[in-house]
Amino acid sequence: FYHLLDEAAAAAHDSTRALYEMLKAPENYHGLDAFKLARQRARVASDKINKALVDSFITPIEREDIESLASALYKIPKQVERFADRFELAKHRLDGIDFAPRAAMLEQAAGVVVEMVKGLRHMRLEPMSKLNERLRSIEMEADRLILELHREIYSGRMDAADMFLLKEFFEIL
């Protein structure tokens, strides 16, 4: 189970890394293969986890916890691919909007999640608490940036279509 969860976490991290690379230089990024591949890897890992749960009588941690974690890990590349697909379609309307700092934080958070999943094998409280604090710190910074975005959206300087588009993209991200 640990190996399969590691695979799912790595696929999630790879998808966030690809998104950051895409958003760092959108004019140089073509194709969505990296996102589709990461999601496919996460799906395969998730399917293997589900099969192993059916086949195993004894699991190292609660079955429900394994299922929840596998589901959460699969949602990351799924949402990232969703964002990338829509970004590719609408990037002509998103000139001047820099999603890269938020994508960088997403990539950092996914890296922390990879470390946390690897730490499940040993389940040491202190290192896991430190990782959780890092994750919370990234989340707090992301919340601050989202608040700044909402100030911009509701400032009255944007037209309704741009407001809707930005709000949708940032909610996915």
PDB file of N, CA, C and O in Angstrom, residues 101-102 105 108 134-148:
ATOM      1  N   PRO A 101       2.841  32.240  -9.629  1.00  0.00           N
ATOM      2  CA  PRO A 101       3.127  32.187  -8.182  1.00  0.00           C
ATOM      3  C   PRO A 101       2.197  31.233  -7.429  1.00  0.00           C
ATOM      4  O   PRO A 101       2.634  30.523  -6.517  1.00  0.00           O
ATOM      5  N   ARG A 102       0.961  31.186  -7.826  1.00  0.00           N
ATOM      6  CA  ARG A 102       0.017  30.277  -7.181  1.00  0.00           C
ATOM      7  C   ARG A 102       0.316  28.834  -7.548  1.00  0.00           C
ATOM      8  O   ARG A 102       0.222  27.933  -6.725  1.00  0.00           O
ATOM      9  N   MET A 105       3.180  27.626  -5.494  1.00  0.00           N
ATOM     10  CA  MET A 105       2.767  27.208  -4.146  1.00  0.00           C
ATOM     11  C   MET A 105       2.079  25.858  -4.190  1.00  0.00           C
ATOM     12  O   MET A 105       2.275  25.029  -3.293  1.00  0.00           O
ATOM     13  N   GLN A 108       4.803  23.340  -4.451  1.00  0.00           N
ATOM     14  CA  GLN A 108       5.463  23.189  -3.149  1.00  0.00           C
ATOM     15  C   GLN A 108       4.612  22.342  -2.207  1.00  0.00           C
ATOM     16  O   GLN A 108       5.129  21.456  -1.514  1.00  0.00           O
ATOM     17  N   ARG A 134       4.428  23.076   7.528  1.00  0.00           N
ATOM     18  CA  ARG A 134       4.838  23.621   6.222  1.00  0.00           C
ATOM     19  C   ARG A 134       3.657  23.711   5.274  1.00  0.00           C
ATOM     20  O   ARG A 134       3.474  24.710   4.576  1.00  0.00           O
ATOM     21  N   LEU A 135       2.840  22.664   5.279  1.00  0.00           N
ATOM     22  CA  LEU A 135       1.658  22.642   4.418  1.00  0.00           C
ATOM     23  C   LEU A 135       0.686  23.759   4.804  1.00  0.00           C
ATOM     24  O   LEU A 135       0.155  24.463   3.943  1.00  0.00           O
ATOM     25  N   ARG A 136       0.475  23.942   6.089  1.00  0.00           N
ATOM     26  CA  ARG A 136      -0.415  25.018   6.560  1.00  0.00           C
ATOM     27  C   ARG A 136       0.129  26.396   6.209  1.00  0.00           C
ATOM     28  O   ARG A 136      -0.630  27.298   5.860  1.00  0.00           O
ATOM     29  N   SER A 137       1.427  26.558   6.287  1.00  0.00           N
ATOM     30  CA  SER A 137       2.046  27.832   5.938  1.00  0.00           C
ATOM     31  C   SER A 137       1.813  28.160   4.463  1.00  0.00           C
ATOM     32  O   SER A 137       1.469  29.296   4.113  1.00  0.00           O
ATOM     33  N   ILE A 138       1.992  27.181   3.609  1.00  0.00           N
ATOM     34  CA  ILE A 138       1.741  27.370   2.174  1.00  0.00           C
ATOM     35  C   ILE A 138       0.267  27.690   1.955  1.00  0.00           C
ATOM     36  O   ILE A 138      -0.074  28.578   1.168  1.00  0.00           O
ATOM     37  N   GLU A 139      -0.601  26.994   2.653  1.00  0.00           N
ATOM     38  CA  GLU A 139      -2.042  27.228   2.524  1.00  0.00           C
ATOM     39  C   GLU A 139      -2.418  28.650   2.956  1.00  0.00           C
ATOM     40  O   GLU A 139      -3.222  29.316   2.305  1.00  0.00           O
ATOM     41  N   MET A 140      -1.821  29.126   4.043  1.00  0.00           N
ATOM     42  CA  MET A 140      -2.115  30.480   4.515  1.00  0.00           C
ATOM     43  C   MET A 140      -1.663  31.524   3.485  1.00  0.00           C
ATOM     44  O   MET A 140      -2.373  32.504   3.240  1.00  0.00           O
ATOM     45  N   GLU A 141      -0.516  31.318   2.891  1.00  0.00           N
ATOM     46  CA  GLU A 141      -0.038  32.240   1.861  1.00  0.00           C
ATOM     47  C   GLU A 141      -0.953  32.200   0.640  1.00  0.00           C
ATOM     48  O   GLU A 141      -1.262  33.235   0.043  1.00  0.00           O
ATOM     49  N   ALA A 142      -1.396  31.006   0.269  1.00  0.00           N
ATOM     50  CA  ALA A 142      -2.328  30.876  -0.861  1.00  0.00           C
ATOM     51  C   ALA A 142      -3.644  31.596  -0.562  1.00  0.00           C
ATOM     52  O   ALA A 142      -4.196  32.274  -1.436  1.00  0.00           O
ATOM     53  N   ASP A 143      -4.130  31.469   0.661  1.00  0.00           N
ATOM     54  CA  ASP A 143      -5.355  32.178   1.054  1.00  0.00           C
ATOM     55  C   ASP A 143      -5.172  33.686   0.946  1.00  0.00           C
ATOM     56  O   ASP A 143      -6.069  34.405   0.500  1.00  0.00           O
ATOM     57  N   ARG A 144      -3.995  34.175   1.331  1.00  0.00           N
ATOM     58  CA  ARG A 144      -3.719  35.607   1.242  1.00  0.00           C
ATOM     59  C   ARG A 144      -3.740  36.071  -0.216  1.00  0.00           C
ATOM     60  O   ARG A 144      -4.322  37.096  -0.552  1.00  0.00           O
ATOM     61  N   LEU A 145      -3.148  35.277  -1.097  1.00  0.00           N
ATOM     62  CA  LEU A 145      -3.141  35.633  -2.518  1.00  0.00           C
ATOM     63  C   LEU A 145      -4.541  35.582  -3.120  1.00  0.00           C
ATOM     64  O   LEU A 145      -4.880  36.398  -3.975  1.00  0.00           O
ATOM     65  N   ILE A 146      -5.344  34.629  -2.671  1.00  0.00           N
ATOM     66  CA  ILE A 146      -6.726  34.551  -3.155  1.00  0.00           C
ATOM     67  C   ILE A 146      -7.511  35.773  -2.708  1.00  0.00           C
ATOM     68  O   ILE A 146      -8.313  36.327  -3.466  1.00  0.00           O
ATOM     69  N   LEU A 147      -7.276  36.228  -1.496  1.00  0.00           N
ATOM     70  CA  LEU A 147      -7.946  37.438  -1.009  1.00  0.00           C
ATOM     71  C   LEU A 147      -7.558  38.644  -1.870  1.00  0.00           C
ATOM     72  O   LEU A 147      -8.413  39.467  -2.216  1.00  0.00           O
ATOM     73  N   GLU A 148      -6.269  38.748  -2.223  1.00  0.00           N
ATOM     74  CA  GLU A 148      -5.834  39.817  -3.115  1.00  0.00           C
ATOM     75  C   GLU A 148      -6.551  39.729  -4.456  1.00  0.00           C
ATOM     76  O   GLU A 148      -6.957  40.748  -5.019  1.00  0.00           O
TER      77      GLU A 148
END
